[in-house]
Short mmCIF file of N, CA, C and O in Angstrom, two decimals:
data_model
loop_
_atom_site.label_atom_id
_atom_site.label_comp_id
_atom_site.label_asym_id
_atom_site.label_seq_id
_atom_site.Cartn_x
_atom_site.Cartn_y
_atom_site.Cartn_z
N UNK A 1 21.11 14.71 -24.68
CA UNK A 1 19.79 14.76 -25.25
C UNK A 1 19.37 16.21 -25.40
O UNK A 1 19.54 17.01 -24.50
N UNK A 2 18.79 16.53 -26.51
CA UNK A 2 18.27 17.86 -26.77
C UNK A 2 17.08 18.09 -25.85
O UNK A 2 16.15 17.30 -25.81
N UNK A 3 17.09 19.21 -25.11
CA UNK A 3 16.03 19.46 -24.15
C UNK A 3 14.67 19.68 -24.82
O UNK A 3 13.64 19.59 -24.18
N UNK A 4 14.67 19.97 -26.12
CA UNK A 4 13.42 20.18 -26.84
C UNK A 4 12.78 18.86 -27.27
O UNK A 4 11.61 18.81 -27.59
N UNK A 5 13.54 17.79 -27.28
CA UNK A 5 13.04 16.50 -27.74
C UNK A 5 12.39 15.75 -26.58
O UNK A 5 12.92 15.69 -25.49
N UNK A 6 11.23 15.17 -26.84
CA UNK A 6 10.55 14.38 -25.82
C UNK A 6 11.34 13.10 -25.55
O UNK A 6 11.96 12.54 -26.45
N UNK A 7 11.28 12.63 -24.32
CA UNK A 7 12.01 11.42 -23.94
C UNK A 7 11.57 10.24 -24.79
O UNK A 7 12.39 9.45 -25.23
N UNK A 8 10.27 10.14 -25.06
CA UNK A 8 9.77 9.02 -25.86
C UNK A 8 10.39 9.02 -27.25
O UNK A 8 10.79 7.97 -27.76
N UNK A 9 10.51 10.19 -27.87
CA UNK A 9 11.13 10.29 -29.20
C UNK A 9 12.61 9.94 -29.13
O UNK A 9 13.13 9.24 -30.00
N UNK A 10 13.27 10.42 -28.10
CA UNK A 10 14.70 10.17 -27.92
C UNK A 10 14.98 8.67 -27.77
O UNK A 10 15.85 8.12 -28.44
N UNK A 11 14.22 8.01 -26.89
CA UNK A 11 14.41 6.59 -26.64
C UNK A 11 14.13 5.78 -27.91
O UNK A 11 14.89 4.88 -28.27
N UNK A 12 13.03 6.10 -28.59
CA UNK A 12 12.68 5.40 -29.83
C UNK A 12 13.77 5.54 -30.88
O UNK A 12 14.15 4.56 -31.53
N UNK A 13 14.27 6.74 -31.02
CA UNK A 13 15.31 7.01 -32.01
C UNK A 13 16.60 6.25 -31.68
O UNK A 13 17.21 5.62 -32.54
N UNK A 14 17.01 6.30 -30.43
CA UNK A 14 18.26 5.66 -30.02
C UNK A 14 18.21 4.14 -30.12
O UNK A 14 19.19 3.50 -30.46
N UNK A 15 17.05 3.55 -29.80
CA UNK A 15 16.94 2.09 -29.80
C UNK A 15 16.36 1.52 -31.09
O UNK A 15 16.40 0.31 -31.30
N UNK A 16 15.80 2.39 -31.91
CA UNK A 16 15.29 1.95 -33.20
C UNK A 16 13.99 1.16 -33.13
O UNK A 16 13.72 0.32 -33.99
N UNK A 17 13.20 1.40 -32.10
CA UNK A 17 11.91 0.73 -31.94
C UNK A 17 10.84 1.77 -31.62
O UNK A 17 11.13 2.83 -31.06
N UNK A 18 9.60 1.40 -31.90
CA UNK A 18 8.46 2.24 -31.55
C UNK A 18 8.39 2.36 -30.03
O UNK A 18 8.57 1.38 -29.31
N UNK A 19 8.11 3.56 -29.54
CA UNK A 19 8.09 3.79 -28.10
C UNK A 19 7.04 2.93 -27.39
O UNK A 19 7.29 2.41 -26.30
N UNK A 20 5.88 2.77 -28.00
CA UNK A 20 4.83 1.96 -27.38
C UNK A 20 5.30 0.53 -27.15
O UNK A 20 5.10 -0.05 -26.09
N UNK A 21 5.98 -0.03 -28.16
CA UNK A 21 6.53 -1.38 -28.03
C UNK A 21 7.55 -1.42 -26.89
O UNK A 21 7.52 -2.31 -26.04
N UNK A 22 8.46 -0.46 -26.87
CA UNK A 22 9.49 -0.41 -25.82
C UNK A 22 8.86 -0.26 -24.44
O UNK A 22 9.24 -0.96 -23.49
N UNK A 23 7.90 0.64 -24.33
CA UNK A 23 7.26 0.90 -23.04
C UNK A 23 6.51 -0.34 -22.54
O UNK A 23 6.59 -0.68 -21.35
N UNK A 24 5.80 -1.00 -23.44
CA UNK A 24 5.05 -2.21 -23.03
C UNK A 24 5.99 -3.32 -22.62
O UNK A 24 5.77 -4.00 -21.62
N UNK A 25 7.06 -3.52 -23.38
CA UNK A 25 8.05 -4.56 -23.06
C UNK A 25 8.72 -4.25 -21.72
O UNK A 25 8.88 -5.13 -20.88
N UNK A 26 9.10 -3.00 -21.53
CA UNK A 26 9.74 -2.59 -20.28
C UNK A 26 8.82 -2.86 -19.09
O UNK A 26 9.25 -3.41 -18.07
N UNK A 27 7.56 -2.48 -19.23
CA UNK A 27 6.59 -2.68 -18.13
C UNK A 27 6.43 -4.16 -17.79
O UNK A 27 6.35 -4.52 -16.62
N UNK A 28 6.39 -5.00 -18.81
CA UNK A 28 6.26 -6.44 -18.58
C UNK A 28 7.46 -7.00 -17.82
O UNK A 28 7.31 -7.81 -16.92
N UNK A 29 8.64 -6.55 -18.18
CA UNK A 29 9.87 -7.08 -17.59
C UNK A 29 10.13 -6.48 -16.20
O UNK A 29 10.48 -7.20 -15.27
N UNK A 30 9.98 -5.18 -16.07
CA UNK A 30 10.35 -4.48 -14.83
C UNK A 30 9.20 -4.27 -13.85
O UNK A 30 9.43 -3.94 -12.70
N UNK A 31 7.97 -4.39 -14.32
CA UNK A 31 6.84 -4.19 -13.42
C UNK A 31 6.56 -2.73 -13.11
O UNK A 31 5.88 -2.43 -12.12
N UNK A 32 7.10 -1.82 -13.89
CA UNK A 32 6.82 -0.39 -13.75
C UNK A 32 6.91 0.23 -15.14
O UNK A 32 7.52 -0.36 -16.03
N UNK A 33 6.32 1.38 -15.29
CA UNK A 33 6.36 2.02 -16.60
C UNK A 33 7.77 2.56 -16.87
O UNK A 33 8.52 2.87 -15.94
N UNK A 34 8.09 2.67 -18.13
CA UNK A 34 9.37 3.25 -18.53
C UNK A 34 9.46 4.70 -18.05
O UNK A 34 10.51 5.13 -17.56
N UNK A 35 8.36 5.42 -18.16
CA UNK A 35 8.33 6.82 -17.72
C UNK A 35 8.63 6.92 -16.22
O UNK A 35 9.42 7.77 -15.80
N UNK A 36 8.04 6.05 -15.41
CA UNK A 36 8.29 6.07 -13.96
C UNK A 36 9.76 5.73 -13.66
O UNK A 36 10.37 6.35 -12.79
N UNK A 37 10.31 4.79 -14.38
CA UNK A 37 11.71 4.43 -14.22
C UNK A 37 12.62 5.62 -14.52
O UNK A 37 13.56 5.90 -13.77
N UNK A 38 12.32 6.34 -15.59
CA UNK A 38 13.12 7.51 -15.96
C UNK A 38 13.01 8.58 -14.88
O UNK A 38 14.02 9.17 -14.47
N UNK A 39 11.80 8.81 -14.37
CA UNK A 39 11.61 9.81 -13.32
C UNK A 39 12.38 9.43 -12.07
O UNK A 39 13.06 10.27 -11.47
N UNK A 40 12.29 8.18 -11.66
CA UNK A 40 13.03 7.72 -10.47
C UNK A 40 14.53 7.97 -10.63
O UNK A 40 15.20 8.44 -9.71
N UNK A 41 15.05 7.67 -11.80
CA UNK A 41 16.49 7.87 -12.03
C UNK A 41 16.87 9.34 -12.07
O UNK A 41 17.94 9.71 -11.60
N UNK A 42 15.99 10.18 -12.62
CA UNK A 42 16.26 11.62 -12.60
C UNK A 42 16.26 12.14 -11.17
O UNK A 42 17.12 12.94 -10.80
N UNK A 43 15.32 11.67 -10.35
CA UNK A 43 15.27 12.11 -8.95
C UNK A 43 16.53 11.65 -8.20
O UNK A 43 17.07 12.39 -7.38
N UNK A 44 17.02 10.45 -8.50
CA UNK A 44 18.27 9.99 -7.88
C UNK A 44 19.43 10.91 -8.26
O UNK A 44 20.29 11.22 -7.43
N UNK A 45 19.44 11.36 -9.49
CA UNK A 45 20.48 12.29 -9.94
C UNK A 45 20.34 13.64 -9.22
O UNK A 45 21.33 14.25 -8.83
N UNK A 46 19.10 14.10 -9.04
CA UNK A 46 18.85 15.34 -8.30
C UNK A 46 19.40 15.19 -6.88
O UNK A 46 20.09 16.08 -6.37
N UNK A 47 19.11 14.07 -6.23
CA UNK A 47 19.60 13.82 -4.87
C UNK A 47 21.13 13.90 -4.83
O UNK A 47 21.70 14.53 -3.93
N UNK A 48 21.75 13.28 -5.78
CA UNK A 48 23.22 13.28 -5.86
C UNK A 48 23.74 14.71 -6.00
O UNK A 48 24.67 15.12 -5.31
N UNK A 49 23.14 15.46 -6.91
CA UNK A 49 23.59 16.84 -7.14
C UNK A 49 23.33 17.73 -5.93
O UNK A 49 24.13 18.61 -5.63
N UNK A 50 22.24 17.50 -5.23
CA UNK A 50 21.96 18.26 -4.00
C UNK A 50 23.01 17.97 -2.93
O UNK A 50 23.43 18.87 -2.21
N UNK A 51 23.43 16.71 -2.84
CA UNK A 51 24.42 16.34 -1.82
C UNK A 51 25.80 16.91 -2.12
O UNK A 51 26.53 17.25 -1.20
N UNK A 52 26.13 17.03 -3.41
CA UNK A 52 27.42 17.63 -3.77
C UNK A 52 27.45 19.11 -3.46
O UNK A 52 28.50 19.70 -3.30
N UNK A 53 26.24 19.74 -3.43
CA UNK A 53 26.12 21.13 -3.01
C UNK A 53 26.84 22.11 -3.93
O UNK A 53 27.23 23.18 -3.50
N UNK A 54 27.05 21.73 -5.18
CA UNK A 54 27.75 22.62 -6.10
C UNK A 54 26.79 23.43 -6.96
O UNK A 54 27.15 24.49 -7.45
N UNK A 55 25.57 22.92 -7.15
CA UNK A 55 24.58 23.59 -7.98
C UNK A 55 23.33 23.91 -7.17
O UNK A 55 22.96 23.15 -6.28
N UNK A 56 22.69 25.03 -7.50
CA UNK A 56 21.42 25.31 -6.85
C UNK A 56 20.30 24.60 -7.61
O UNK A 56 20.53 24.01 -8.67
N UNK A 57 19.09 24.67 -7.10
CA UNK A 57 17.97 23.94 -7.68
C UNK A 57 17.65 24.39 -9.10
O UNK A 57 17.31 23.57 -9.96
N UNK A 58 17.79 25.66 -9.37
CA UNK A 58 17.56 26.17 -10.72
C UNK A 58 18.57 25.57 -11.69
O UNK A 58 18.20 25.14 -12.79
N UNK A 59 19.82 25.53 -11.30
CA UNK A 59 20.86 24.95 -12.15
C UNK A 59 20.65 23.45 -12.36
O UNK A 59 20.84 22.94 -13.45
N UNK A 60 20.25 22.76 -11.30
CA UNK A 60 19.97 21.32 -11.40
C UNK A 60 18.80 21.09 -12.35
O UNK A 60 18.83 20.20 -13.20
N UNK A 61 17.77 21.91 -12.21
CA UNK A 61 16.58 21.81 -13.06
C UNK A 61 16.97 21.96 -14.53
O UNK A 61 16.54 21.18 -15.39
N UNK A 62 17.78 22.94 -14.82
CA UNK A 62 18.23 23.17 -16.20
C UNK A 62 19.11 22.02 -16.69
O UNK A 62 18.91 21.51 -17.79
N UNK A 63 20.04 21.59 -15.85
CA UNK A 63 20.98 20.53 -16.23
C UNK A 63 20.26 19.22 -16.57
O UNK A 63 20.67 18.50 -17.48
N UNK A 64 19.17 18.92 -15.86
CA UNK A 64 18.46 17.66 -16.06
C UNK A 64 17.22 17.81 -16.95
O UNK A 64 16.38 16.92 -17.01
N UNK A 65 17.13 18.94 -17.63
CA UNK A 65 16.07 19.20 -18.61
C UNK A 65 14.66 19.20 -18.04
O UNK A 65 13.72 18.77 -18.71
N UNK A 66 14.50 19.67 -16.82
CA UNK A 66 13.16 19.86 -16.28
C UNK A 66 12.58 21.13 -16.88
O UNK A 66 13.31 22.07 -17.18
N UNK A 67 11.27 21.17 -17.03
CA UNK A 67 10.63 22.36 -17.61
C UNK A 67 10.66 23.54 -16.64
O UNK A 67 10.61 24.69 -17.08
N UNK A 68 10.76 23.26 -15.34
CA UNK A 68 10.82 24.33 -14.34
C UNK A 68 11.31 23.74 -13.01
O UNK A 68 11.29 22.52 -12.81
N UNK A 69 11.67 24.62 -12.10
CA UNK A 69 12.06 24.20 -10.76
C UNK A 69 10.84 23.59 -10.05
O UNK A 69 10.97 22.60 -9.32
N UNK A 70 9.67 24.16 -10.29
CA UNK A 70 8.45 23.63 -9.67
C UNK A 70 8.20 22.19 -10.11
O UNK A 70 7.83 21.34 -9.29
N UNK A 71 8.41 21.91 -11.40
CA UNK A 71 8.22 20.54 -11.91
C UNK A 71 9.21 19.59 -11.24
O UNK A 71 8.83 18.50 -10.80
N UNK A 72 10.46 19.99 -11.16
CA UNK A 72 11.47 19.18 -10.48
C UNK A 72 11.05 18.93 -9.03
O UNK A 72 11.06 17.80 -8.55
N UNK A 73 10.66 19.98 -8.32
CA UNK A 73 10.28 19.86 -6.92
C UNK A 73 9.08 18.93 -6.73
O UNK A 73 9.06 18.12 -5.80
N UNK A 74 8.09 19.05 -7.62
CA UNK A 74 6.91 18.18 -7.53
C UNK A 74 7.27 16.72 -7.74
O UNK A 74 6.81 15.85 -7.00
N UNK A 75 8.09 16.43 -8.75
CA UNK A 75 8.51 15.04 -8.99
C UNK A 75 9.34 14.53 -7.83
O UNK A 75 9.18 13.39 -7.39
N UNK A 76 10.23 15.34 -7.32
CA UNK A 76 11.10 14.95 -6.21
C UNK A 76 10.25 14.59 -4.99
O UNK A 76 10.46 13.54 -4.37
N UNK A 77 9.27 15.44 -4.68
CA UNK A 77 8.42 15.18 -3.51
C UNK A 77 7.55 13.95 -3.72
O UNK A 77 7.34 13.17 -2.79
N UNK A 78 7.06 13.75 -4.94
CA UNK A 78 6.21 12.60 -5.23
C UNK A 78 7.00 11.30 -5.04
O UNK A 78 6.48 10.32 -4.52
N UNK A 79 8.27 11.29 -5.41
CA UNK A 79 9.10 10.08 -5.32
C UNK A 79 9.66 9.88 -3.92
O UNK A 79 9.65 8.78 -3.38
N UNK A 80 10.15 10.95 -3.28
CA UNK A 80 10.85 10.81 -2.00
C UNK A 80 9.97 11.12 -0.79
O UNK A 80 10.31 10.71 0.32
N UNK A 81 8.90 11.87 -1.00
CA UNK A 81 8.08 12.32 0.13
C UNK A 81 8.64 13.57 0.79
O UNK A 81 8.08 14.06 1.78
N UNK A 82 9.74 14.08 0.27
CA UNK A 82 10.41 15.25 0.84
C UNK A 82 10.58 16.33 -0.23
O UNK A 82 10.71 16.01 -1.41
N UNK A 83 10.65 17.57 0.20
CA UNK A 83 11.00 18.63 -0.75
C UNK A 83 12.52 18.59 -0.95
O UNK A 83 13.25 18.11 -0.07
N UNK A 84 13.01 19.08 -2.08
CA UNK A 84 14.47 19.10 -2.28
C UNK A 84 15.21 19.88 -1.18
O UNK A 84 16.26 19.45 -0.73
N UNK A 85 14.63 20.99 -0.73
CA UNK A 85 15.31 21.77 0.30
C UNK A 85 15.36 21.03 1.64
O UNK A 85 16.37 21.07 2.34
N UNK A 86 14.28 20.31 1.99
CA UNK A 86 14.29 19.52 3.22
C UNK A 86 15.30 18.37 3.11
O UNK A 86 16.02 18.07 4.06
N UNK A 87 15.37 17.75 1.95
CA UNK A 87 16.35 16.68 1.72
C UNK A 87 17.77 17.21 1.95
O UNK A 87 18.58 16.56 2.59
N UNK A 88 18.03 18.39 1.44
CA UNK A 88 19.36 18.99 1.61
C UNK A 88 19.63 19.31 3.08
O UNK A 88 20.74 19.12 3.57
N UNK A 89 18.60 19.78 3.80
CA UNK A 89 18.75 20.06 5.23
C UNK A 89 19.08 18.79 6.02
O UNK A 89 19.87 18.84 6.96
N UNK A 90 18.47 17.67 5.63
CA UNK A 90 18.76 16.40 6.31
C UNK A 90 20.24 16.06 6.21
O UNK A 90 20.85 15.61 7.18
N UNK A 91 20.81 16.28 5.05
CA UNK A 91 22.24 16.01 4.84
C UNK A 91 23.07 16.91 5.76
O UNK A 91 24.00 16.45 6.42
N UNK A 92 22.70 18.17 5.84
CA UNK A 92 23.46 19.10 6.68
C UNK A 92 23.34 18.74 8.15
O UNK A 92 24.31 18.83 8.90
N UNK A 93 22.15 18.28 8.58
CA UNK A 93 21.96 17.85 9.98
C UNK A 93 22.81 16.62 10.28
O UNK A 93 23.40 16.52 11.34
N UNK A 94 22.85 15.68 9.34
CA UNK A 94 23.65 14.47 9.54
C UNK A 94 25.12 14.82 9.69
O UNK A 94 25.82 14.25 10.52
N UNK A 95 25.59 15.73 8.85
CA UNK A 95 26.99 16.14 8.95
C UNK A 95 27.27 16.80 10.29
O UNK A 95 28.30 16.58 10.90
N UNK A 96 26.32 17.62 10.76
CA UNK A 96 26.47 18.26 12.07
C UNK A 96 26.52 17.24 13.18
O UNK A 96 27.32 17.37 14.12
N UNK A 97 25.70 16.22 13.10
CA UNK A 97 25.69 15.15 14.11
C UNK A 97 27.01 14.37 14.09
O UNK A 97 27.51 13.97 15.14
N UNK A 98 27.57 14.18 12.93
CA UNK A 98 28.85 13.46 12.84
C UNK A 98 29.98 14.27 13.47
O UNK A 98 30.88 13.71 14.07
N UNK A 99 29.91 15.58 13.32
CA UNK A 99 30.95 16.44 13.90
C UNK A 99 30.88 16.43 15.43
O UNK A 99 31.88 16.64 16.11
N UNK A 100 29.68 16.16 15.97
CA UNK A 100 29.52 16.12 17.42
C UNK A 100 30.11 14.87 18.06
O UNK A 100 30.32 14.82 19.26
N UNK A 101 30.36 13.86 17.25
CA UNK A 101 30.88 12.58 17.78
C UNK A 101 32.31 12.69 18.23
O UNK A 101 33.14 13.33 17.86
#
């Protein structure tokens, strides 16, 4: 997806339907907005990339078409209740605990 294109335009174009129709239908079926669903899935991808530890937050932000690292961090915290850096620290603590076994 072109990072300059809005998600609503992209989805409408790919599926060939008006975004409002798609969003309303999605909400009826799934019980959440299409936008919230997309955000949740992006945050899951951020979590995955943080755990692989190959990219820093700036690179992840760029890769997933966030407007800024701050925007990514705000969405991540809103969904998970944790900052991305704290989430990454939890993974490192768990690995340390496993090594102690």
